[in-house]
PDB file of N, CA, C and O in Angstrom:
ATOM      1  N   MET H   8      -8.729 -17.033  -0.540  1.00  0.00           N
ATOM      2  CA  MET H   8      -7.902 -15.872  -0.233  1.00  0.00           C
ATOM      3  C   MET H   8      -7.753 -15.026  -1.492  1.00  0.00           C
ATOM      4  O   MET H   8      -7.538 -15.559  -2.616  1.00  0.00           O
ATOM      5  N   ASP H   9      -7.877 -13.705  -1.340  1.00  0.00           N
ATOM      6  CA  ASP H   9      -7.717 -12.820  -2.489  1.00  0.00           C
ATOM      7  C   ASP H   9      -6.274 -12.257  -2.481  1.00  0.00           C
ATOM      8  O   ASP H   9      -5.478 -12.490  -1.585  1.00  0.00           O
ATOM      9  N   THR H  10      -5.955 -11.571  -3.515  1.00  0.00           N
ATOM     10  CA  THR H  10      -4.625 -11.051  -3.764  1.00  0.00           C
ATOM     11  C   THR H  10      -4.256 -10.052  -2.668  1.00  0.00           C
ATOM     12  O   THR H  10      -3.106 -10.164  -2.115  1.00  0.00           O
ATOM     13  N   ARG H  11      -5.176  -9.242  -2.211  1.00  0.00           N
ATOM     14  CA  ARG H  11      -4.853  -8.261  -1.200  1.00  0.00           C
ATOM     15  C   ARG H  11      -4.518  -8.963   0.094  1.00  0.00           C
ATOM     16  O   ARG H  11      -3.545  -8.605   0.839  1.00  0.00           O
ATOM     17  N   GLN H  12      -5.179 -10.008   0.440  1.00  0.00           N
ATOM     18  CA  GLN H  12      -4.919 -10.753   1.685  1.00  0.00           C
ATOM     19  C   GLN H  12      -3.577 -11.489   1.587  1.00  0.00           C
ATOM     20  O   GLN H  12      -2.809 -11.611   2.549  1.00  0.00           O
ATOM     21  N   ALA H  13      -3.348 -12.052   0.345  1.00  0.00           N
ATOM     22  CA  ALA H  13      -2.099 -12.785   0.218  1.00  0.00           C
ATOM     23  C   ALA H  13      -0.865 -11.758   0.318  1.00  0.00           C
ATOM     24  O   ALA H  13       0.134 -12.149   0.895  1.00  0.00           O
ATOM     25  N   VAL H  14      -0.979 -10.542  -0.165  1.00  0.00           N
ATOM     26  CA  VAL H  14       0.073  -9.548  -0.048  1.00  0.00           C
ATOM     27  C   VAL H  14       0.310  -9.220   1.385  1.00  0.00           C
ATOM     28  O   VAL H  14       1.394  -9.210   1.937  1.00  0.00           O
ATOM     29  N   ALA H  15      -0.826  -9.016   2.173  1.00  0.00           N
ATOM     30  CA  ALA H  15      -0.753  -8.695   3.575  1.00  0.00           C
ATOM     31  C   ALA H  15      -0.048  -9.793   4.337  1.00  0.00           C
ATOM     32  O   ALA H  15       0.857  -9.608   5.133  1.00  0.00           O
ATOM     33  N   ASN H  16      -0.532 -11.053   4.091  1.00  0.00           N
ATOM     34  CA  ASN H  16       0.058 -12.174   4.737  1.00  0.00           C
ATOM     35  C   ASN H  16       1.551 -12.331   4.466  1.00  0.00           C
ATOM     36  O   ASN H  16       2.331 -12.724   5.343  1.00  0.00           O
ATOM     37  N   ARG H  17       1.939 -12.040   3.207  1.00  0.00           N
ATOM     38  CA  ARG H  17       3.391 -12.192   2.838  1.00  0.00           C
ATOM     39  C   ARG H  17       4.237 -11.157   3.555  1.00  0.00           C
ATOM     40  O   ARG H  17       5.306 -11.470   4.008  1.00  0.00           O
ATOM     41  N   ILE H  18       3.675  -9.974   3.682  1.00  0.00           N
ATOM     42  CA  ILE H  18       4.362  -8.897   4.455  1.00  0.00           C
ATOM     43  C   ILE H  18       4.575  -9.384   5.940  1.00  0.00           C
ATOM     44  O   ILE H  18       5.755  -9.174   6.455  1.00  0.00           O
ATOM     45  N   VAL H  19       3.598  -9.789   6.516  1.00  0.00           N
ATOM     46  CA  VAL H  19       3.654 -10.246   7.894  1.00  0.00           C
ATOM     47  C   VAL H  19       4.678 -11.401   7.984  1.00  0.00           C
ATOM     48  O   VAL H  19       5.542 -11.391   8.946  1.00  0.00           O
ATOM     49  N   GLU H  20       4.644 -12.338   7.115  1.00  0.00           N
ATOM     50  CA  GLU H  20       5.465 -13.528   7.141  1.00  0.00           C
ATOM     51  C   GLU H  20       6.954 -13.015   6.997  1.00  0.00           C
ATOM     52  O   GLU H  20       7.836 -13.474   7.774  1.00  0.00           O
ATOM     53  N   LEU H  21       7.189 -12.123   6.074  1.00  0.00           N
ATOM     54  CA  LEU H  21       8.549 -11.655   5.824  1.00  0.00           C
ATOM     55  C   LEU H  21       9.107 -10.880   7.071  1.00  0.00           C
ATOM     56  O   LEU H  21      10.249 -10.911   7.447  1.00  0.00           O
ATOM     57  N   CYS H  22       8.224 -10.071   7.681  1.00  0.00           N
ATOM     58  CA  CYS H  22       8.579  -9.272   8.864  1.00  0.00           C
ATOM     59  C   CYS H  22       8.986 -10.281   9.957  1.00  0.00           C
ATOM     60  O   CYS H  22       9.990 -10.066  10.685  1.00  0.00           O
ATOM     61  N   LYS H  23       8.210 -11.329  10.109  1.00  0.00           N
ATOM     62  CA  LYS H  23       8.456 -12.338  11.259  1.00  0.00           C
ATOM     63  C   LYS H  23       9.816 -13.014  10.949  1.00  0.00           C
ATOM     64  O   LYS H  23      10.628 -13.209  11.836  1.00  0.00           O
ATOM     65  N   GLU H  24      10.025 -13.389   9.718  1.00  0.00           N
ATOM     66  CA  GLU H  24      11.302 -14.110   9.323  1.00  0.00           C
ATOM     67  C   GLU H  24      12.511 -13.199   9.736  1.00  0.00           C
ATOM     68  O   GLU H  24      13.568 -13.705  10.038  1.00  0.00           O
ATOM     69  N   ARG H  25      12.315 -11.877   9.531  1.00  0.00           N
ATOM     70  CA  ARG H  25      13.424 -10.910   9.787  1.00  0.00           C
ATOM     71  C   ARG H  25      13.408 -10.320  11.230  1.00  0.00           C
ATOM     72  O   ARG H  25      14.195  -9.484  11.487  1.00  0.00           O
ATOM     73  N   ASN H  26      12.351 -10.778  11.958  1.00  0.00           N
ATOM     74  CA  ASN H  26      12.269 -10.251  13.369  1.00  0.00           C
ATOM     75  C   ASN H  26      12.193  -8.659  13.381  1.00  0.00           C
ATOM     76  O   ASN H  26      12.868  -8.071  14.242  1.00  0.00           O
ATOM     77  N   ILE H  27      11.358  -8.155  12.455  1.00  0.00           N
ATOM     78  CA  ILE H  27      11.124  -6.740  12.526  1.00  0.00           C
ATOM     79  C   ILE H  27       9.599  -6.512  12.608  1.00  0.00           C
ATOM     80  O   ILE H  27       8.806  -7.333  12.173  1.00  0.00           O
ATOM     81  N   THR H  28       9.187  -5.390  13.060  1.00  0.00           N
ATOM     82  CA  THR H  28       7.813  -5.000  13.093  1.00  0.00           C
ATOM     83  C   THR H  28       7.399  -4.289  11.758  1.00  0.00           C
ATOM     84  O   THR H  28       8.291  -3.787  11.070  1.00  0.00           O
ATOM     85  N   PRO H  29       6.140  -4.178  11.442  1.00  0.00           N
ATOM     86  CA  PRO H  29       5.702  -3.374  10.288  1.00  0.00           C
ATOM     87  C   PRO H  29       6.115  -1.946  10.425  1.00  0.00           C
ATOM     88  O   PRO H  29       6.499  -1.361   9.395  1.00  0.00           O
ATOM     89  N   ASN H  30       6.267  -1.428  11.632  1.00  0.00           N
ATOM     90  CA  ASN H  30       6.761   0.019  11.715  1.00  0.00           C
ATOM     91  C   ASN H  30       8.225   0.094  11.413  1.00  0.00           C
ATOM     92  O   ASN H  30       8.652   1.035  10.793  1.00  0.00           O
ATOM     93  N   ALA H  31       8.987  -0.945  11.783  1.00  0.00           N
ATOM     94  CA  ALA H  31      10.427  -0.906  11.384  1.00  0.00           C
ATOM     95  C   ALA H  31      10.526  -1.067   9.845  1.00  0.00           C
ATOM     96  O   ALA H  31      11.395  -0.464   9.250  1.00  0.00           O
ATOM     97  N   LEU H  32       9.641  -1.867   9.277  1.00  0.00           N
ATOM     98  CA  LEU H  32       9.678  -1.981   7.754  1.00  0.00           C
ATOM     99  C   LEU H  32       9.278  -0.650   7.142  1.00  0.00           C
ATOM    100  O   LEU H  32       9.890  -0.274   6.162  1.00  0.00           O
ATOM    101  N   SER H  33       8.391   0.083   7.745  1.00  0.00           N
ATOM    102  CA  SER H  33       8.015   1.395   7.259  1.00  0.00           C
ATOM    103  C   SER H  33       9.216   2.286   7.189  1.00  0.00           C
ATOM    104  O   SER H  33       9.411   2.939   6.137  1.00  0.00           O
ATOM    105  N   TYR H  34       9.992   2.304   8.212  1.00  0.00           N
ATOM    106  CA  TYR H  34      11.224   3.124   8.284  1.00  0.00           C
ATOM    107  C   TYR H  34      12.216   2.642   7.178  1.00  0.00           C
ATOM    108  O   TYR H  34      12.689   3.436   6.412  1.00  0.00           O
ATOM    109  N   ARG H  35      12.481   1.380   7.143  1.00  0.00           N
ATOM    110  CA  ARG H  35      13.436   0.795   6.263  1.00  0.00           C
ATOM    111  C   ARG H  35      13.073   1.043   4.746  1.00  0.00           C
ATOM    112  O   ARG H  35      13.926   1.214   3.888  1.00  0.00           O
ATOM    113  N   ALA H  36      11.757   0.979   4.505  1.00  0.00           N
ATOM    114  CA  ALA H  36      11.287   1.071   3.068  1.00  0.00           C
ATOM    115  C   ALA H  36      10.841   2.474   2.714  1.00  0.00           C
ATOM    116  O   ALA H  36      10.530   2.696   1.527  1.00  0.00           O
ATOM    117  N   ALA H  37      10.871   3.413   3.606  1.00  0.00           N
ATOM    118  CA  ALA H  37      10.439   4.798   3.408  1.00  0.00           C
ATOM    119  C   ALA H  37       9.041   4.827   2.797  1.00  0.00           C
ATOM    120  O   ALA H  37       8.717   5.523   1.880  1.00  0.00           O
ATOM    121  N   VAL H  38       8.172   3.961   3.503  1.00  0.00           N
ATOM    122  CA  VAL H  38       6.758   3.906   3.173  1.00  0.00           C
ATOM    123  C   VAL H  38       6.045   4.328   4.379  1.00  0.00           C
ATOM    124  O   VAL H  38       6.378   3.893   5.556  1.00  0.00           O
ATOM    125  N   PRO H  39       5.066   5.244   4.311  1.00  0.00           N
ATOM    126  CA  PRO H  39       4.332   5.723   5.492  1.00  0.00           C
ATOM    127  C   PRO H  39       3.706   4.533   6.282  1.00  0.00           C
ATOM    128  O   PRO H  39       3.204   3.576   5.656  1.00  0.00           O
ATOM    129  N   GLN H  40       3.782   4.642   7.633  1.00  0.00           N
ATOM    130  CA  GLN H  40       3.213   3.615   8.457  1.00  0.00           C
ATOM    131  C   GLN H  40       1.737   3.370   8.174  1.00  0.00           C
ATOM    132  O   GLN H  40       1.239   2.254   8.179  1.00  0.00           O
ATOM    133  N   SER H  41       1.056   4.459   7.795  1.00  0.00           N
ATOM    134  CA  SER H  41      -0.386   4.365   7.483  1.00  0.00           C
ATOM    135  C   SER H  41      -0.661   3.539   6.264  1.00  0.00           C
ATOM    136  O   SER H  41      -1.630   2.827   6.206  1.00  0.00           O
ATOM    137  N   THR H  42       0.280   3.580   5.278  1.00  0.00           N
ATOM    138  CA  THR H  42       0.160   2.781   4.099  1.00  0.00           C
ATOM    139  C   THR H  42       0.254   1.319   4.407  1.00  0.00           C
ATOM    140  O   THR H  42      -0.502   0.428   3.996  1.00  0.00           O
ATOM    141  N   ILE H  43       1.262   0.934   5.258  1.00  0.00           N
ATOM    142  CA  ILE H  43       1.444  -0.470   5.657  1.00  0.00           C
ATOM    143  C   ILE H  43       0.263  -0.937   6.490  1.00  0.00           C
ATOM    144  O   ILE H  43      -0.254  -2.021   6.225  1.00  0.00           O
ATOM    145  N   LYS H  44      -0.203  -0.062   7.417  1.00  0.00           N
ATOM    146  CA  LYS H  44      -1.344  -0.403   8.233  1.00  0.00           C
ATOM    147  C   LYS H  44      -2.569  -0.701   7.301  1.00  0.00           C
ATOM    148  O   LYS H  44      -3.306  -1.639   7.489  1.00  0.00           O
ATOM    149  N   SER H  45      -2.783   0.131   6.325  1.00  0.00           N
ATOM    150  CA  SER H  45      -3.894   0.041   5.385  1.00  0.00           C
ATOM    151  C   SER H  45      -3.798  -1.273   4.634  1.00  0.00           C
ATOM    152  O   SER H  45      -4.802  -2.040   4.473  1.00  0.00           O
ATOM    153  N   ILE H  46      -2.617  -1.713   4.235  1.00  0.00           N
ATOM    154  CA  ILE H  46      -2.436  -3.026   3.484  1.00  0.00           C
ATOM    155  C   ILE H  46      -2.708  -4.166   4.447  1.00  0.00           C
ATOM    156  O   ILE H  46      -3.426  -5.073   4.074  1.00  0.00           O
ATOM    157  N   LEU H  47      -2.090  -4.110   5.638  1.00  0.00           N
ATOM    158  CA  LEU H  47      -2.225  -5.198   6.603  1.00  0.00           C
ATOM    159  C   LEU H  47      -3.663  -5.377   7.080  1.00  0.00           C
ATOM    160  O   LEU H  47      -4.076  -6.453   7.403  1.00  0.00           O
ATOM    161  N   ASN H  48      -4.380  -4.301   7.163  1.00  0.00           N
ATOM    162  CA  ASN H  48      -5.804  -4.314   7.672  1.00  0.00           C
ATOM    163  C   ASN H  48      -6.809  -4.549   6.492  1.00  0.00           C
ATOM    164  O   ASN H  48      -8.000  -4.375   6.770  1.00  0.00           O
ATOM    165  N   ASN H  49      -6.309  -4.805   5.308  1.00  0.00           N
ATOM    166  CA  ASN H  49      -7.166  -5.077   4.162  1.00  0.00           C
ATOM    167  C   ASN H  49      -7.976  -3.884   3.814  1.00  0.00           C
ATOM    168  O   ASN H  49      -9.121  -4.043   3.343  1.00  0.00           O
ATOM    169  N   GLU H  50      -7.493  -2.648   4.103  1.00  0.00           N
ATOM    170  CA  GLU H  50      -8.224  -1.409   3.792  1.00  0.00           C
ATOM    171  C   GLU H  50      -7.819  -0.880   2.462  1.00  0.00           C
ATOM    172  O   GLU H  50      -8.486  -0.097   1.806  1.00  0.00           O
ATOM    173  N   SER H  51      -6.595  -1.239   2.025  1.00  0.00           N
ATOM    174  CA  SER H  51      -6.058  -0.798   0.733  1.00  0.00           C
ATOM    175  C   SER H  51      -6.701  -1.620  -0.426  1.00  0.00           C
ATOM    176  O   SER H  51      -6.534  -2.852  -0.381  1.00  0.00           O
ATOM    177  N   LEU H  52      -7.440  -0.994  -1.278  1.00  0.00           N
ATOM    178  CA  LEU H  52      -8.127  -1.742  -2.309  1.00  0.00           C
ATOM    179  C   LEU H  52      -7.130  -2.315  -3.367  1.00  0.00           C
ATOM    180  O   LEU H  52      -7.429  -3.314  -3.983  1.00  0.00           O
ATOM    181  N   ASN H  53      -5.998  -1.644  -3.465  1.00  0.00           N
ATOM    182  CA  ASN H  53      -5.082  -2.094  -4.525  1.00  0.00           C
ATOM    183  C   ASN H  53      -3.584  -1.636  -4.154  1.00  0.00           C
ATOM    184  O   ASN H  53      -3.220  -0.535  -4.583  1.00  0.00           O
ATOM    185  N   PRO H  54      -3.008  -2.410  -3.267  1.00  0.00           N
ATOM    186  CA  PRO H  54      -1.607  -1.993  -2.991  1.00  0.00           C
ATOM    187  C   PRO H  54      -0.751  -2.002  -4.199  1.00  0.00           C
ATOM    188  O   PRO H  54      -0.631  -3.025  -4.887  1.00  0.00           O
ATOM    189  N   GLY H  55      -0.306  -0.821  -4.644  1.00  0.00           N
ATOM    190  CA  GLY H  55       0.445  -0.634  -5.858  1.00  0.00           C
ATOM    191  C   GLY H  55       1.757  -1.367  -5.897  1.00  0.00           C
ATOM    192  O   GLY H  55       2.432  -1.545  -4.858  1.00  0.00           O
ATOM    193  N   ILE H  56       2.203  -1.670  -7.085  1.00  0.00           N
ATOM    194  CA  ILE H  56       3.458  -2.380  -7.277  1.00  0.00           C
ATOM    195  C   ILE H  56       4.648  -1.597  -6.814  1.00  0.00           C
ATOM    196  O   ILE H  56       5.602  -2.050  -6.366  1.00  0.00           O
ATOM    197  N   VAL H  57       4.549  -0.192  -7.018  1.00  0.00           N
ATOM    198  CA  VAL H  57       5.641   0.677  -6.559  1.00  0.00           C
ATOM    199  C   VAL H  57       5.804   0.547  -5.084  1.00  0.00           C
ATOM    200  O   VAL H  57       6.907   0.473  -4.539  1.00  0.00           O
ATOM    201  N   THR H  58       4.663   0.542  -4.300  1.00  0.00           N
ATOM    202  CA  THR H  58       4.757   0.415  -2.856  1.00  0.00           C
ATOM    203  C   THR H  58       5.325  -0.965  -2.472  1.00  0.00           C
ATOM    204  O   THR H  58       6.192  -1.134  -1.621  1.00  0.00           O
ATOM    205  N   ILE H  59       4.814  -2.009  -3.226  1.00  0.00           N
ATOM    206  CA  ILE H  59       5.300  -3.397  -2.889  1.00  0.00           C
ATOM    207  C   ILE H  59       6.873  -3.455  -3.211  1.00  0.00           C
ATOM    208  O   ILE H  59       7.607  -4.021  -2.387  1.00  0.00           O
ATOM    209  N   LYS H  60       7.297  -2.806  -4.255  1.00  0.00           N
ATOM    210  CA  LYS H  60       8.782  -2.749  -4.616  1.00  0.00           C
ATOM    211  C   LYS H  60       9.515  -2.055  -3.451  1.00  0.00           C
ATOM    212  O   LYS H  60      10.604  -2.533  -3.081  1.00  0.00           O
ATOM    213  N   LYS H  61       8.962  -0.944  -2.960  1.00  0.00           N
ATOM    214  CA  LYS H  61       9.668  -0.260  -1.778  1.00  0.00           C
ATOM    215  C   LYS H  61       9.753  -1.177  -0.589  1.00  0.00           C
ATOM    216  O   LYS H  61      10.779  -1.210   0.094  1.00  0.00           O
ATOM    217  N   LEU H  62       8.653  -1.896  -0.372  1.00  0.00           N
ATOM    218  CA  LEU H  62       8.683  -2.813   0.765  1.00  0.00           C
ATOM    219  C   LEU H  62       9.719  -3.892   0.581  1.00  0.00           C
ATOM    220  O   LEU H  62      10.484  -4.288   1.534  1.00  0.00           O
ATOM    221  N   CYS H  63       9.770  -4.415  -0.589  1.00  0.00           N
ATOM    222  CA  CYS H  63      10.773  -5.406  -0.963  1.00  0.00           C
ATOM    223  C   CYS H  63      12.224  -4.905  -0.717  1.00  0.00           C
ATOM    224  O   CYS H  63      13.071  -5.548  -0.219  1.00  0.00           O
ATOM    225  N   ASP H  64      12.416  -3.610  -1.114  1.00  0.00           N
ATOM    226  CA  ASP H  64      13.750  -2.992  -0.904  1.00  0.00           C
ATOM    227  C   ASP H  64      14.110  -2.935   0.581  1.00  0.00           C
ATOM    228  O   ASP H  64      15.144  -3.194   1.065  1.00  0.00           O
ATOM    229  N   GLY H  65      13.045  -2.573   1.398  1.00  0.00           N
ATOM    230  CA  GLY H  65      13.164  -2.482   2.779  1.00  0.00           C
ATOM    231  C   GLY H  65      13.471  -3.883   3.428  1.00  0.00           C
ATOM    232  O   GLY H  65      14.171  -3.983   4.457  1.00  0.00           O
ATOM    233  N   LEU H  66      12.959  -4.934   2.845  1.00  0.00           N
ATOM    234  CA  LEU H  66      13.144  -6.301   3.273  1.00  0.00           C
ATOM    235  C   LEU H  66      14.359  -6.908   2.634  1.00  0.00           C
ATOM    236  O   LEU H  66      14.723  -7.987   3.028  1.00  0.00           O
ATOM    237  N   GLU H  67      15.040  -6.139   1.790  1.00  0.00           N
ATOM    238  CA  GLU H  67      16.209  -6.641   1.047  1.00  0.00           C
ATOM    239  C   GLU H  67      15.945  -7.907   0.244  1.00  0.00           C
ATOM    240  O   GLU H  67      16.717  -8.869   0.274  1.00  0.00           O
ATOM    241  N   ILE H  68      14.771  -7.895  -0.496  1.00  0.00           N
ATOM    242  CA  ILE H  68      14.420  -9.038  -1.366  1.00  0.00           C
ATOM    243  C   ILE H  68      13.980  -8.418  -2.697  1.00  0.00           C
ATOM    244  O   ILE H  68      13.690  -7.262  -2.762  1.00  0.00           O
ATOM    245  N   SER H  69      13.945  -9.275  -3.752  1.00  0.00           N
ATOM    246  CA  SER H  69      13.459  -8.807  -5.037  1.00  0.00           C
ATOM    247  C   SER H  69      11.912  -9.039  -5.072  1.00  0.00           C
ATOM    248  O   SER H  69      11.293  -9.697  -4.237  1.00  0.00           O
ATOM    249  N   LEU H  70      11.310  -8.370  -6.069  1.00  0.00           N
ATOM    250  CA  LEU H  70       9.920  -8.556  -6.278  1.00  0.00           C
ATOM    251  C   LEU H  70       9.639 -10.076  -6.612  1.00  0.00           C
ATOM    252  O   LEU H  70       8.612 -10.623  -6.144  1.00  0.00           O
ATOM    253  N   SER H  71      10.494 -10.700  -7.383  1.00  0.00           N
ATOM    254  CA  SER H  71      10.290 -12.156  -7.660  1.00  0.00           C
ATOM    255  C   SER H  71      10.297 -12.955  -6.385  1.00  0.00           C
ATOM    256  O   SER H  71       9.558 -13.883  -6.235  1.00  0.00           O
ATOM    257  N   ASP H  72      11.194 -12.648  -5.444  1.00  0.00           N
ATOM    258  CA  ASP H  72      11.243 -13.336  -4.156  1.00  0.00           C
ATOM    259  C   ASP H  72       9.904 -13.115  -3.411  1.00  0.00           C
ATOM    260  O   ASP H  72       9.382 -14.053  -2.757  1.00  0.00           O
ATOM    261  N   PHE H  73       9.379 -11.929  -3.427  1.00  0.00           N
ATOM    262  CA  PHE H  73       8.102 -11.620  -2.697  1.00  0.00           C
ATOM    263  C   PHE H  73       6.991 -12.501  -3.230  1.00  0.00           C
ATOM    264  O   PHE H  73       6.285 -13.036  -2.432  1.00  0.00           O
ATOM    265  N   PHE H  74       6.948 -12.558  -4.598  1.00  0.00           N
ATOM    266  CA  PHE H  74       5.734 -13.256  -5.142  1.00  0.00           C
ATOM    267  C   PHE H  74       5.988 -14.740  -5.427  1.00  0.00           C
ATOM    268  O   PHE H  74       5.110 -15.430  -5.792  1.00  0.00           O
ATOM    269  N   ASN H  75       7.219 -15.242  -5.164  1.00  0.00           N
ATOM    270  CA  ASN H  75       7.545 -16.611  -5.457  1.00  0.00           C
ATOM    271  C   ASN H  75       7.156 -17.580  -4.339  1.00  0.00           C
ATOM    272  O   ASN H  75       7.933 -18.099  -3.580  1.00  0.00           O
ATOM    273  N   THR H  76       5.753 -17.751  -4.173  1.00  0.00           N
ATOM    274  CA  THR H  76       5.262 -18.554  -3.130  1.00  0.00           C
ATOM    275  C   THR H  76       4.153 -19.415  -3.731  1.00  0.00           C
ATOM    276  O   THR H  76       3.542 -18.984  -4.753  1.00  0.00           O
ATOM    277  N   ASP H  77       3.764 -20.466  -3.089  1.00  0.00           N
ATOM    278  CA  ASP H  77       2.711 -21.323  -3.581  1.00  0.00           C
ATOM    279  C   ASP H  77       1.393 -20.503  -3.549  1.00  0.00           C
ATOM    280  O   ASP H  77       0.529 -20.707  -4.406  1.00  0.00           O
ATOM    281  N   VAL H  78       1.266 -19.642  -2.533  1.00  0.00           N
ATOM    282  CA  VAL H  78       0.052 -18.862  -2.392  1.00  0.00           C
ATOM    283  C   VAL H  78      -0.256 -18.010  -3.647  1.00  0.00           C
ATOM    284  O   VAL H  78      -1.268 -18.065  -4.254  1.00  0.00           O
ATOM    285  N   PHE H  79       0.811 -17.326  -4.054  1.00  0.00           N
ATOM    286  CA  PHE H  79       0.586 -16.457  -5.285  1.00  0.00           C
ATOM    287  C   PHE H  79       0.564 -17.265  -6.543  1.00  0.00           C
ATOM    288  O   PHE H  79      -0.178 -16.893  -7.408  1.00  0.00           O
ATOM    289  N   SER H  80       1.193 -18.405  -6.620  1.00  0.00           N
ATOM    290  CA  SER H  80       1.148 -19.336  -7.703  1.00  0.00           C
ATOM    291  C   SER H  80      -0.202 -19.884  -7.990  1.00  0.00           C
ATOM    292  O   SER H  80      -0.637 -20.112  -9.079  1.00  0.00           O
ATOM    293  N   ASN H  81      -0.959 -20.043  -6.898  1.00  0.00           N
ATOM    294  CA  ASN H  81      -2.238 -20.718  -6.880  1.00  0.00           C
ATOM    295  C   ASN H  81      -3.447 -19.765  -6.844  1.00  0.00           C
ATOM    296  O   ASN H  81      -4.539 -20.247  -6.772  1.00  0.00           O
ATOM    297  N   LEU H  82      -3.151 -18.520  -6.803  1.00  0.00           N
ATOM    298  CA  LEU H  82      -4.256 -17.497  -6.756  1.00  0.00           C
ATOM    299  C   LEU H  82      -5.062 -17.551  -8.065  1.00  0.00           C
ATOM    300  O   LEU H  82      -4.484 -17.608  -9.105  1.00  0.00           O
ATOM    301  N   GLU H  83      -6.346 -17.506  -7.918  1.00  0.00           N
ATOM    302  CA  GLU H  83      -7.184 -17.379  -9.030  1.00  0.00           C
ATOM    303  C   GLU H  83      -7.385 -15.897  -9.464  1.00  0.00           C
ATOM    304  O   GLU H  83      -7.388 -15.045  -8.482  1.00  0.00           O
ATOM    305  N   GLN H  84      -7.550 -15.600 -10.672  1.00  0.00           N
ATOM    306  CA  GLN H  84      -7.825 -14.269 -11.105  1.00  0.00           C
ATOM    307  C   GLN H  84      -9.167 -13.753 -10.505  1.00  0.00           C
ATOM    308  O   GLN H  84     -10.147 -14.431 -10.504  1.00  0.00           O
ATOM    309  N   GLU H  85      -9.031 -12.601  -9.872  1.00  0.00           N
ATOM    310  CA  GLU H  85     -10.281 -11.986  -9.240  1.00  0.00           C
ATOM    311  C   GLU H  85     -11.079 -11.309 -10.351  1.00  0.00           C
ATOM    312  O   GLU H  85     -10.640 -10.637 -11.220  1.00  0.00           O
ATOM    313  N   LEU H  86     -12.384 -11.565 -10.242  1.00  0.00           N
ATOM    314  CA  LEU H  86     -13.321 -10.979 -11.148  1.00  0.00           C
ATOM    315  C   LEU H  86     -14.081  -9.911 -10.369  1.00  0.00           C
ATOM    316  O   LEU H  86     -14.607 -10.150  -9.356  1.00  0.00           O
ATOM    317  N   THR H  87     -14.066  -8.701 -10.958  1.00  0.00           N
ATOM    318  CA  THR H  87     -14.819  -7.627 -10.303  1.00  0.00           C
ATOM    319  C   THR H  87     -15.968  -7.149 -11.065  1.00  0.00           C
ATOM    320  O   THR H  87     -16.196  -7.368 -12.208  1.00  0.00           O
TER     321      THR H  87
END
């Protein structure tokens, strides 16, 4: 799994935990639906930290909460 997929999976996981849709998250986080769709469909080459911070605000969690998972802890550095 690469970082982009890990971010997308984490967003889906957090939405399910809160029983909200990605569209509802879009509204809460003031992030365009197209941006969330792009992240979730692995079309975004580099979901920016500012966008992830806005999503965290919409989910009412911190950035550290977002990234504090085994998946992110075990990700290998991507070589491009």
